[in-house]
PDB file of C-alpha atoms in Angstrom:
ATOM      1  CA  MET A  12       7.399 -10.979  29.634  1.00  0.00           C
ATOM      2  CA  ASN A  13       7.651  -8.327  26.956  1.00  0.00           C
ATOM      3  CA  ALA A  14       5.251  -6.149  25.789  1.00  0.00           C
ATOM      4  CA  VAL A  15       6.547  -5.616  22.157  1.00  0.00           C
ATOM      5  CA  LEU A  16       5.328  -6.168  18.313  1.00  0.00           C
ATOM      6  CA  THR A  17       6.193  -8.610  16.265  1.00  0.00           C
ATOM      7  CA  GLY A  18       4.893  -7.666  12.983  1.00  0.00           C
ATOM      8  CA  VAL A  19       2.339  -6.484  11.078  1.00  0.00           C
ATOM      9  CA  HIS A  20      -0.823  -9.342  11.083  1.00  0.00           C
ATOM     10  CA  HIS A  21      -3.051  -7.904   8.371  1.00  0.00           C
ATOM     11  CA  LEU A  22      -4.364  -4.505   7.206  1.00  0.00           C
ATOM     12  CA  LYS A  23      -7.990  -4.547   6.916  1.00  0.00           C
ATOM     13  CA  LEU A  24     -10.121  -2.009   4.277  1.00  0.00           C
ATOM     14  CA  TRP A  25     -13.173  -1.387   3.850  1.00  0.00           C
ATOM     15  CA  VAL A  26     -15.160  -1.269   0.021  1.00  0.00           C
ATOM     16  CA  SER A  27     -17.831  -0.843  -0.915  1.00  0.00           C
ATOM     17  CA  ASP A  28     -17.993  -3.817  -3.049  1.00  0.00           C
ATOM     18  CA  LEU A  29     -16.371  -7.183  -2.073  1.00  0.00           C
ATOM     19  CA  GLU A  30     -16.761  -8.909  -5.101  1.00  0.00           C
ATOM     20  CA  ARG A  31     -15.672  -5.823  -7.236  1.00  0.00           C
ATOM     21  CA  SER A  32     -12.306  -5.138  -4.801  1.00  0.00           C
ATOM     22  CA  ARG A  33     -11.211  -8.895  -4.681  1.00  0.00           C
ATOM     23  CA  SER A  34     -11.534  -8.771  -8.457  1.00  0.00           C
ATOM     24  CA  TRP A  35      -9.141  -5.993  -8.487  1.00  0.00           C
ATOM     25  CA  TYR A  36      -6.533  -6.488  -5.306  1.00  0.00           C
ATOM     26  CA  GLU A  37      -6.489 -10.710  -6.728  1.00  0.00           C
ATOM     27  CA  ARG A  38      -5.660  -9.102 -10.228  1.00  0.00           C
ATOM     28  CA  VAL A  39      -3.324  -5.843  -9.713  1.00  0.00           C
ATOM     29  CA  LEU A  40      -1.980  -6.842  -6.481  1.00  0.00           C
ATOM     30  CA  GLY A  41      -1.713 -10.634  -6.657  1.00  0.00           C
ATOM     31  CA  LEU A  42      -2.943 -11.376  -3.528  1.00  0.00           C
ATOM     32  CA  GLU A  43      -4.194 -14.815  -2.785  1.00  0.00           C
ATOM     33  CA  HIS A  44      -7.238 -15.489  -1.288  1.00  0.00           C
ATOM     34  CA  HIS A  45      -6.910 -17.279   2.483  1.00  0.00           C
ATOM     35  CA  ILE A  46     -10.433 -17.403   3.941  1.00  0.00           C
ATOM     36  CA  SER A  47     -13.574 -15.708   3.740  1.00  0.00           C
ATOM     37  CA  PHE A  48     -15.900 -14.607   6.684  1.00  0.00           C
ATOM     38  CA  GLU A  49     -19.867 -15.066   6.612  1.00  0.00           C
ATOM     39  CA  ASP A  50     -21.774 -12.692   8.874  1.00  0.00           C
ATOM     40  CA  GLU A  51     -24.698 -14.011  10.746  1.00  0.00           C
ATOM     41  CA  ASP A  52     -27.385 -13.773   8.022  1.00  0.00           C
ATOM     42  CA  GLY A  53     -25.072 -16.659   5.794  1.00  0.00           C
ATOM     43  CA  VAL A  54     -24.154 -13.500   3.423  1.00  0.00           C
ATOM     44  CA  ILE A  55     -20.313 -13.305   3.284  1.00  0.00           C
ATOM     45  CA  ARG A  56     -19.072  -9.715   3.388  1.00  0.00           C
ATOM     46  CA  GLY A  57     -15.329 -10.345   4.181  1.00  0.00           C
ATOM     47  CA  MET A  58     -12.584 -11.496   2.965  1.00  0.00           C
ATOM     48  CA  SER A  59      -8.565 -11.975   4.028  1.00  0.00           C
ATOM     49  CA  PHE A  60      -6.041 -12.421   1.222  1.00  0.00           C
ATOM     50  CA  THR A  61      -2.560 -13.194   2.161  1.00  0.00           C
ATOM     51  CA  VAL A  62       0.198 -11.145   0.506  1.00  0.00           C
ATOM     52  CA  PRO A  63       3.191 -12.848  -1.817  1.00  0.00           C
ATOM     53  CA  GLY A  64       5.938 -12.742  -0.408  1.00  0.00           C
ATOM     54  CA  ALA A  65       5.521 -10.072   2.576  1.00  0.00           C
ATOM     55  CA  GLY A  66       4.334 -12.073   5.141  1.00  0.00           C
ATOM     56  CA  PHE A  67       1.424 -10.024   6.360  1.00  0.00           C
ATOM     57  CA  GLN A  68      -2.654 -10.432   4.903  1.00  0.00           C
ATOM     58  CA  ILE A  69      -4.603  -7.775   3.369  1.00  0.00           C
ATOM     59  CA  ALA A  70      -8.268  -8.272   4.404  1.00  0.00           C
ATOM     60  CA  LEU A  71     -11.602  -6.455   3.081  1.00  0.00           C
ATOM     61  CA  ARG A  72     -14.781  -6.519   4.606  1.00  0.00           C
ATOM     62  CA  GLU A  73     -17.611  -4.955   2.541  1.00  0.00           C
ATOM     63  CA  ASN A  74     -19.246  -1.632   3.685  1.00  0.00           C
ATOM     64  CA  PRO A  75     -20.005   0.878   1.555  1.00  0.00           C
ATOM     65  CA  ASP A  76     -20.263   3.687   4.160  1.00  0.00           C
ATOM     66  CA  LEU A  77     -16.910   3.589   5.938  1.00  0.00           C
ATOM     67  CA  ALA A  78     -15.847   2.361   1.975  1.00  0.00           C
ATOM     68  CA  ARG A  79     -16.799   6.309   1.358  1.00  0.00           C
ATOM     69  CA  ALA A  80     -15.230   7.520   4.306  1.00  0.00           C
ATOM     70  CA  LEU A  81     -12.095   6.020   3.562  1.00  0.00           C
ATOM     71  CA  HIS A  82     -11.965   7.682  -0.321  1.00  0.00           C
ATOM     72  CA  ASP A  83      -8.942   9.671  -1.387  1.00  0.00           C
ATOM     73  CA  ALA A  84      -7.120   8.900   2.463  1.00  0.00           C
ATOM     74  CA  ASP A  85      -3.754   6.657   1.871  1.00  0.00           C
ATOM     75  CA  PRO A  86      -3.979   4.565   5.118  1.00  0.00           C
ATOM     76  CA  PHE A  87       0.068   2.778   4.424  1.00  0.00           C
ATOM     77  CA  ALA A  88       2.508   2.088   2.341  1.00  0.00           C
ATOM     78  CA  LEU A  89       3.626  -0.959   0.957  1.00  0.00           C
ATOM     79  CA  GLN A  90       7.429  -1.749   0.660  1.00  0.00           C
ATOM     80  CA  VAL A  91       9.308  -2.251  -2.685  1.00  0.00           C
ATOM     81  CA  THR A  92      13.097  -1.908  -3.759  1.00  0.00           C
ATOM     82  CA  ARG A  93      13.657   0.601  -6.207  1.00  0.00           C
ATOM     83  CA  ASP A  94      14.078  -1.929  -8.707  1.00  0.00           C
ATOM     84  CA  GLY A  95      10.847  -2.822  -8.141  1.00  0.00           C
ATOM     85  CA  LEU A  96       9.108   0.293  -8.725  1.00  0.00           C
ATOM     86  CA  ASP A  97       9.832  -0.439 -12.336  1.00  0.00           C
ATOM     87  CA  ALA A  98       8.707  -3.561 -12.177  1.00  0.00           C
ATOM     88  CA  TRP A  99       5.262  -2.334 -10.915  1.00  0.00           C
ATOM     89  CA  VAL A 100       4.811   0.298 -13.754  1.00  0.00           C
ATOM     90  CA  ALA A 101       5.809  -1.843 -16.188  1.00  0.00           C
ATOM     91  CA  ARG A 102       2.301  -4.439 -14.452  1.00  0.00           C
ATOM     92  CA  LEU A 103       0.229  -1.213 -13.494  1.00  0.00           C
ATOM     93  CA  ASP A 104       0.504  -0.068 -17.117  1.00  0.00           C
ATOM     94  CA  ALA A 105      -0.174  -3.945 -18.512  1.00  0.00           C
ATOM     95  CA  LEU A 106      -3.265  -4.064 -15.976  1.00  0.00           C
ATOM     96  CA  ASP A 107      -4.325  -0.224 -17.615  1.00  0.00           C
ATOM     97  CA  VAL A 108      -4.001   1.131 -13.980  1.00  0.00           C
ATOM     98  CA  PRO A 109      -3.414   4.753 -13.878  1.00  0.00           C
ATOM     99  CA  HIS A 110      -0.739   5.758 -11.229  1.00  0.00           C
ATOM    100  CA  SER A 111       1.947   8.418 -10.499  1.00  0.00           C
ATOM    101  CA  PRO A 112       5.106   8.713 -12.006  1.00  0.00           C
ATOM    102  CA  VAL A 113       8.164   7.651  -9.556  1.00  0.00           C
ATOM    103  CA  ILE A 114       8.744  10.036  -7.346  1.00  0.00           C
ATOM    104  CA  ARG A 115      11.395  11.091  -4.765  1.00  0.00           C
ATOM    105  CA  ALA A 116       9.718  10.857  -1.494  1.00  0.00           C
ATOM    106  CA  SER A 117      11.100  12.023   2.625  1.00  0.00           C
ATOM    107  CA  ALA A 118      12.985   8.308   2.545  1.00  0.00           C
ATOM    108  CA  GLY A 119      12.999   6.882  -0.589  1.00  0.00           C
ATOM    109  CA  HIS A 120      10.411   6.671  -3.565  1.00  0.00           C
ATOM    110  CA  ALA A 121       7.477   5.786  -4.341  1.00  0.00           C
ATOM    111  CA  LEU A 122       4.277   5.696  -6.588  1.00  0.00           C
ATOM    112  CA  GLY A 123       0.828   6.064  -6.389  1.00  0.00           C
ATOM    113  CA  PHE A 124      -2.679   4.506  -7.686  1.00  0.00           C
ATOM    114  CA  THR A 125      -5.940   3.913  -6.661  1.00  0.00           C
ATOM    115  CA  ASP A 126      -8.273   1.188  -5.898  1.00  0.00           C
ATOM    116  CA  PRO A 127     -11.742   0.773  -6.633  1.00  0.00           C
ATOM    117  CA  ASP A 128     -13.402   3.018  -3.719  1.00  0.00           C
ATOM    118  CA  GLY A 129     -10.496   5.686  -4.061  1.00  0.00           C
ATOM    119  CA  VAL A 130      -7.940   4.104  -2.008  1.00  0.00           C
ATOM    120  CA  GLN A 131      -4.664   5.375  -2.622  1.00  0.00           C
ATOM    121  CA  ILE A 132      -2.204   2.402  -2.520  1.00  0.00           C
ATOM    122  CA  ARG A 133       1.317   3.588  -2.589  1.00  0.00           C
ATOM    123  CA  LEU A 134       4.112   1.471  -2.965  1.00  0.00           C
ATOM    124  CA  TYR A 135       7.903   2.462  -1.933  1.00  0.00           C
ATOM    125  CA  ALA A 136      11.394   1.640  -2.258  1.00  0.00           C
ATOM    126  CA  PRO A 137      13.374   3.360   1.127  1.00  0.00           C
ATOM    127  CA  ASP A 138      16.787   5.100  -0.290  1.00  0.00           C
ATOM    128  CA  GLU A 139      18.881   5.863   2.853  1.00  0.00           C
ATOM    129  CA  GLU A 140      20.293   8.498   0.724  1.00  0.00           C
ATOM    130  CA  VAL A 141      17.745  10.245  -0.178  1.00  0.00           C
ATOM    131  CA  HIS A 142      16.373   9.935   3.182  1.00  0.00           C
ATOM    132  CA  ALA A 143      19.507  11.592   4.365  1.00  0.00           C
ATOM    133  CA  ALA A 144      19.040  14.222   1.529  1.00  0.00           C
ATOM    134  CA  GLN A 145      15.653  14.852   2.359  1.00  0.00           C
ATOM    135  CA  VAL A 146      15.608  14.738   6.536  1.00  0.00           C
ATOM    136  CA  ASP A 147      17.383  16.903   9.034  1.00  0.00           C
ATOM    137  CA  ALA A 148      19.354  15.852  11.398  1.00  0.00           C
ATOM    138  CA  GLU A 149      16.199  16.332  13.748  1.00  0.00           C
ATOM    139  CA  GLY A 150      14.336  13.592  11.546  1.00  0.00           C
ATOM    140  CA  VAL A 151      12.401  16.889  10.361  1.00  0.00           C
ATOM    141  CA  TYR A 152      11.599  16.827   6.560  1.00  0.00           C
ATOM    142  CA  ARG A 153      10.500  19.812   4.766  1.00  0.00           C
ATOM    143  CA  SER A 154       9.349  19.762   1.483  1.00  0.00           C
ATOM    144  CA  ALA A 155       9.844  23.269   1.259  1.00  0.00           C
ATOM    145  CA  ALA A 156      13.410  23.158   1.830  1.00  0.00           C
ATOM    146  CA  PRO A 157      16.290  21.938  -1.266  1.00  0.00           C
ATOM    147  CA  ALA A 158      16.932  18.750  -0.356  1.00  0.00           C
ATOM    148  CA  ARG A 159      21.135  18.297   0.827  1.00  0.00           C
ATOM    149  CA  GLU A 160      23.316  16.653  -0.795  1.00  0.00           C
ATOM    150  CA  PRO A 161      24.078  13.309   0.335  1.00  0.00           C
ATOM    151  CA  ALA A 162      26.822  12.952   2.185  1.00  0.00           C
ATOM    152  CA  PRO A 163      30.111  11.899   0.846  1.00  0.00           C
ATOM    153  CA  GLY A 164      30.831   8.004   0.775  1.00  0.00           C
ATOM    154  CA  PRO A 165      34.116   6.192   2.098  1.00  0.00           C
ATOM    155  CA  ASP A 166      35.990   6.701  -1.024  1.00  0.00           C
ATOM    156  CA  GLY A 167      34.998  10.433  -0.653  1.00  0.00           C
ATOM    157  CA  THR A 168      32.740  10.554  -3.389  1.00  0.00           C
TER     158      THR A 168
END
């Protein structure tokens, strides 16, 4: 028997208003409703959504106290391609969702925006050349250090 992890099943976020967050996540991220969870009192306070093309789900659970505790946190990053970041900028602009510019990050490029409760959503495009230039041989990213030039390719450039 191997005790191995095989992937991500779901990410759960606490929200202050389930319907408002459902609308936002469906509109902005394109999530698709999968299942609703009814509490013992008959009120639906949880929902899960498929993330098209990603192979995992995002769950929302209404709990205003925990939602306040997550305000300004960035608990996860969603992976995209570098070209995908440009498409996301256009999508977010079209939806009037404020966002950061695309930045060079520790191991690629990223942009960020916030959900209705102030949770920071990061979209991250890994890039091996950026990683090689930003992270030293010991695997440490030092934001204050100048970025190193990427190693030359097989053709010497």
